[in-house]
Amino acid sequence: SYVLTQPPSLSVAPGQTASIPCGENNVGDKSVHWYQQKSGQAPVLVIFYNDDRPSGIPERFSGSKSGNTATLTINRVEAGDEADYYCQVWESSSDQWVFGGGTKLTVL
Amino acid sequence: EVQLVESGGGLVQPGGSLRLSCAASGFTFRSFWMHWVRQVPGKGLEWVSRINNDGSTTSYADSVNGRFTISRDNTKNRLSLQMSSLRAEDSALYFCVRDLNTYFDYWGQGSLVTVSS
């Protein structure tokens, strides 16, 4: 089955940049979407189609893809960005949706 | 305002059955694909199932295929998930989710299912 790999955790100081990778298994062929989930809340879409940002999501959030790795970048990290972040793709050959394992972002 | 409200969760014994429902409002329900996504508390997200806008096609995660059935009633704006042969590993918070062309733009708050004797 299709696998998306994310680092389990990442720690960043306020004001710095957080880069969360998501990759493997030919992600280059697929559109990657990203979700933020704060403690006790439902996930929220922050990036869709690799690099598009929904209305209401701060410009500090951006997405990119290079080769087999997609990356969520959060510039000028704030305490309120502390959350779990998940990447997601649609695996067309099996008609299944796949999430990465999630990355817990800690703001120091 | 888009709202997705899940119900039907609870405690069920292994091997038992349970039916989750999701009441949708604030949008034209019959125009959207819908999904169920689950999450064991403290763990990651797992996609469970999807149904297309008119209910004619469905797909399932390998872990639930043959045990779970997704359905919808577009006259009542309601999504359902019939779960049978439940196992301890099916214990999770189940989210009702709207699909906007392969990604999820709205999520409910979830309904908790606990499978235990």
Short mmCIF file of C-alpha atoms in Angstrom, two decimals:
data_model
loop_
_atom_site.label_atom_id
_atom_site.label_comp_id
_atom_site.label_asym_id
_atom_site.label_seq_id
_atom_site.Cartn_x
_atom_site.Cartn_y
_atom_site.Cartn_z
CA SER A 1 0.00 0.00 0.00
CA TYR A 2 1.00 3.59 -0.52
CA VAL A 3 3.10 5.19 2.25
CA LEU A 4 3.77 8.83 3.07
CA THR A 5 6.67 9.43 5.42
CA GLN A 6 6.91 12.37 7.82
CA PRO A 7 9.29 12.96 10.72
CA PRO A 8 7.39 12.35 13.98
CA SER A 9 8.50 15.59 15.59
CA LEU A 10 10.09 18.96 14.94
CA SER A 11 11.05 21.72 17.37
CA VAL A 12 11.47 25.33 16.31
CA ALA A 13 12.07 28.57 18.18
CA PRO A 14 9.58 31.42 17.77
CA GLY A 15 10.33 33.57 14.76
CA GLN A 16 12.25 30.83 12.99
CA THR A 17 11.19 28.71 10.00
CA ALA A 18 9.69 25.23 10.25
CA SER A 19 10.00 22.90 7.27
CA ILE A 20 8.03 19.65 7.41
CA PRO A 21 8.82 17.08 4.69
CA CYS A 22 6.50 14.44 3.29
CA GLY A 23 7.80 11.96 0.83
CA GLU A 24 8.56 8.64 -0.82
CA ASN A 25 6.58 6.45 -3.20
CA ASN A 26 6.46 8.80 -6.18
CA VAL A 27 4.72 11.66 -4.47
CA GLY A 28 5.97 13.64 -7.45
CA ASP A 29 3.09 12.21 -9.48
CA LYS A 30 0.43 13.33 -7.00
CA SER A 31 -1.10 16.44 -5.52
CA VAL A 32 -0.22 16.84 -1.84
CA HIS A 33 -2.49 18.46 0.72
CA TRP A 34 -1.66 19.53 4.28
CA TYR A 35 -3.69 19.73 7.49
CA GLN A 36 -3.06 21.30 10.87
CA GLN A 37 -4.58 19.67 13.95
CA LYS A 38 -4.38 21.43 17.28
CA SER A 39 -4.91 19.51 20.49
CA GLY A 40 -8.52 18.43 20.95
CA GLN A 41 -9.67 19.88 17.63
CA ALA A 42 -10.57 18.58 14.18
CA PRO A 43 -7.96 18.98 11.44
CA VAL A 44 -7.93 22.15 9.34
CA LEU A 45 -6.77 22.37 5.73
CA VAL A 46 -3.74 24.68 5.39
CA ILE A 47 -2.38 23.83 1.93
CA PHE A 48 -4.03 22.12 -1.04
CA TYR A 49 -2.73 21.07 -4.46
CA ASN A 50 0.89 21.26 -3.25
CA ASP A 51 1.11 25.03 -2.85
CA ASP A 52 -2.35 26.65 -2.74
CA ARG A 53 -3.50 28.26 0.48
CA PRO A 54 -7.18 28.40 1.53
CA SER A 55 -8.65 31.73 2.45
CA GLY A 56 -8.03 32.55 6.08
CA ILE A 57 -4.72 30.70 6.31
CA PRO A 58 -1.84 33.10 7.00
CA GLU A 59 0.68 33.75 4.24
CA ARG A 60 3.34 32.40 6.59
CA PHE A 61 2.16 28.94 5.53
CA SER A 62 3.39 27.69 2.17
CA GLY A 63 3.80 24.41 0.35
CA SER A 64 6.19 23.12 -2.26
CA LYS A 65 7.20 19.92 -3.97
CA SER A 66 10.50 18.80 -5.43
CA GLY A 67 11.00 15.34 -6.85
CA ASN A 68 9.56 12.81 -4.42
CA THR A 69 9.28 15.17 -1.45
CA ALA A 70 6.61 17.70 -0.60
CA THR A 71 7.32 20.29 2.08
CA LEU A 72 5.15 22.43 4.32
CA THR A 73 6.98 25.59 5.36
CA ILE A 74 5.90 27.85 8.18
CA ASN A 75 7.74 31.16 8.29
CA ARG A 76 8.09 33.28 11.44
CA VAL A 77 6.72 30.50 13.62
CA GLU A 78 4.40 31.55 16.44
CA ALA A 79 3.35 29.79 19.61
CA GLY A 80 -0.10 29.30 18.08
CA ASP A 81 1.38 27.17 15.30
CA GLU A 82 2.11 24.37 17.75
CA ALA A 83 0.12 21.42 16.40
CA ASP A 84 0.27 18.14 14.52
CA TYR A 85 0.66 18.48 10.77
CA TYR A 86 -0.39 15.81 8.26
CA CYS A 87 0.22 15.46 4.55
CA GLN A 88 -2.31 13.63 2.38
CA VAL A 89 -2.65 12.36 -1.18
CA TRP A 90 -5.19 10.50 -3.27
CA GLU A 91 -3.80 7.23 -4.59
CA SER A 92 -5.70 6.97 -7.87
CA SER A 93 -4.70 3.41 -8.77
CA SER A 94 -6.39 2.01 -5.66
CA ASP A 95 -8.89 4.87 -5.21
CA GLN A 96 -7.72 5.34 -1.64
CA TRP A 97 -6.77 8.39 0.33
CA VAL A 98 -3.53 8.28 2.31
CA PHE A 99 -2.24 10.35 5.22
CA GLY A 100 1.31 10.72 6.38
CA GLY A 101 2.02 9.67 9.94
CA GLY A 102 1.98 13.27 11.14
CA THR A 103 4.60 15.64 12.51
CA LYS A 104 4.25 17.18 15.94
CA LEU A 105 5.53 20.75 15.78
CA THR A 106 6.75 22.11 19.09
CA VAL A 107 7.45 25.81 19.46
CA LEU A 108 10.24 26.21 21.97
CA GLU B 1 -22.07 27.93 7.38
CA VAL B 2 -21.00 24.36 6.60
CA GLN B 3 -21.72 22.00 9.47
CA LEU B 4 -21.04 18.29 9.82
CA VAL B 5 -22.35 16.68 12.98
CA GLU B 6 -21.58 13.06 13.74
CA SER B 7 -23.60 10.82 16.02
CA GLY B 8 -24.03 7.17 16.90
CA GLY B 9 -20.75 6.42 18.58
CA GLY B 10 -20.45 4.48 21.79
CA LEU B 11 -19.25 1.32 23.48
CA VAL B 12 -19.68 -1.96 21.60
CA GLN B 13 -18.38 -5.45 22.19
CA PRO B 14 -15.87 -7.09 19.84
CA GLY B 15 -17.71 -8.68 16.94
CA GLY B 16 -20.60 -6.28 17.34
CA SER B 17 -22.06 -3.67 15.05
CA LEU B 18 -22.61 0.07 15.16
CA ARG B 19 -23.97 2.68 12.78
CA LEU B 20 -22.55 6.19 12.63
CA SER B 21 -24.44 9.08 11.11
CA CYS B 22 -23.41 12.52 9.95
CA ALA B 23 -25.92 15.34 9.52
CA ALA B 24 -24.76 17.85 6.93
CA SER B 25 -25.97 21.42 6.56
CA GLY B 26 -24.95 24.74 5.06
CA PHE B 27 -24.12 23.39 1.61
CA THR B 28 -25.61 21.40 -1.28
CA PHE B 29 -24.92 17.96 0.14
CA ARG B 30 -25.79 16.04 -3.03
CA SER B 31 -23.02 17.84 -4.94
CA PHE B 32 -20.09 16.62 -2.86
CA TRP B 33 -18.21 13.39 -2.29
CA MET B 34 -18.00 12.52 1.40
CA HIS B 35 -15.63 10.49 3.56
CA TRP B 36 -15.09 8.96 6.96
CA VAL B 37 -11.67 9.43 8.54
CA ARG B 38 -10.73 8.02 11.94
CA GLN B 39 -8.16 8.74 14.59
CA VAL B 40 -7.14 6.73 17.59
CA PRO B 41 -6.72 9.29 20.40
CA GLY B 42 -3.11 10.40 20.47
CA LYS B 43 -2.35 8.78 17.10
CA GLY B 44 -2.48 9.78 13.44
CA LEU B 45 -5.28 10.14 10.92
CA GLU B 46 -6.50 7.12 8.97
CA TRP B 47 -8.78 7.36 5.95
CA VAL B 48 -11.67 4.87 6.19
CA SER B 49 -14.08 5.24 3.29
CA ARG B 50 -15.54 7.54 0.64
CA ILE B 51 -18.75 7.78 -1.33
CA ASN B 52 -19.39 9.80 -4.46
CA ASN B 53 -22.05 12.47 -4.69
CA ASP B 54 -24.95 10.26 -5.82
CA GLY B 55 -23.93 7.19 -3.81
CA SER B 56 -23.21 5.03 -6.85
CA THR B 57 -19.55 4.35 -6.07
CA THR B 58 -17.64 3.71 -2.85
CA SER B 59 -14.14 2.81 -1.76
CA TYR B 60 -12.65 1.54 1.49
CA ALA B 61 -9.38 1.24 3.32
CA ASP B 62 -8.03 -2.30 3.30
CA SER B 63 -8.40 -2.43 7.10
CA VAL B 64 -12.20 -2.11 6.95
CA ASN B 65 -13.09 -3.49 3.52
CA GLY B 66 -15.80 -6.12 3.81
CA ARG B 67 -16.79 -5.04 7.33
CA PHE B 68 -17.85 -1.41 6.90
CA THR B 69 -20.43 0.05 4.51
CA ILE B 70 -20.70 3.72 3.66
CA SER B 71 -23.97 5.15 2.40
CA ARG B 72 -25.81 8.44 2.03
CA ASP B 73 -29.32 9.83 1.83
CA ASN B 74 -29.30 12.98 -0.26
CA THR B 75 -32.95 13.68 0.59
CA LYS B 76 -32.05 13.94 4.27
CA ASN B 77 -28.50 15.35 3.88
CA ARG B 78 -27.15 12.43 5.84
CA LEU B 79 -24.02 10.30 5.56
CA SER B 80 -23.78 6.93 7.31
CA LEU B 81 -21.20 4.31 8.17
CA GLN B 82 -22.42 0.84 9.07
CA MET B 83 -19.69 -0.97 10.98
CA SER B 84 -19.81 -4.70 11.65
CA SER B 85 -17.47 -7.39 12.96
CA LEU B 86 -15.88 -4.66 15.05
CA ARG B 87 -12.45 -5.17 16.52
CA ALA B 88 -10.53 -3.46 19.30
CA GLU B 89 -8.38 -1.75 16.68
CA ASP B 90 -11.48 -0.04 15.26
CA SER B 91 -11.72 2.02 18.45
CA ALA B 92 -11.22 5.62 17.37
CA LEU B 93 -12.76 9.03 16.87
CA TYR B 94 -14.61 8.94 13.54
CA PHE B 95 -14.78 12.15 11.53
CA CYS B 96 -17.26 12.95 8.78
CA VAL B 97 -15.40 14.90 6.09
CA ARG B 98 -16.31 16.78 2.93
CA ASP B 99 -14.24 16.22 -0.21
CA LEU B 100 -13.38 19.08 -2.57
CA ASN B 101 -11.66 17.23 -5.43
CA THR B 102 -9.31 14.88 -3.53
CA TYR B 103 -8.74 17.02 -0.47
CA PHE B 104 -10.82 17.62 2.66
CA ASP B 105 -12.15 21.11 3.22
CA TYR B 106 -14.57 20.61 6.11
CA TRP B 107 -14.46 18.22 9.06
CA GLY B 108 -16.96 17.37 11.75
CA GLN B 109 -15.94 17.17 15.40
CA GLY B 110 -16.05 13.39 15.46
CA SER B 111 -17.91 10.55 17.13
CA LEU B 112 -16.05 8.24 19.49
CA VAL B 113 -16.28 4.48 19.02
CA THR B 114 -14.93 2.13 21.67
CA VAL B 115 -14.77 -1.58 21.01
CA SER B 116 -14.26 -3.45 24.25
CA SER B 117 -15.70 -6.29 26.29
#
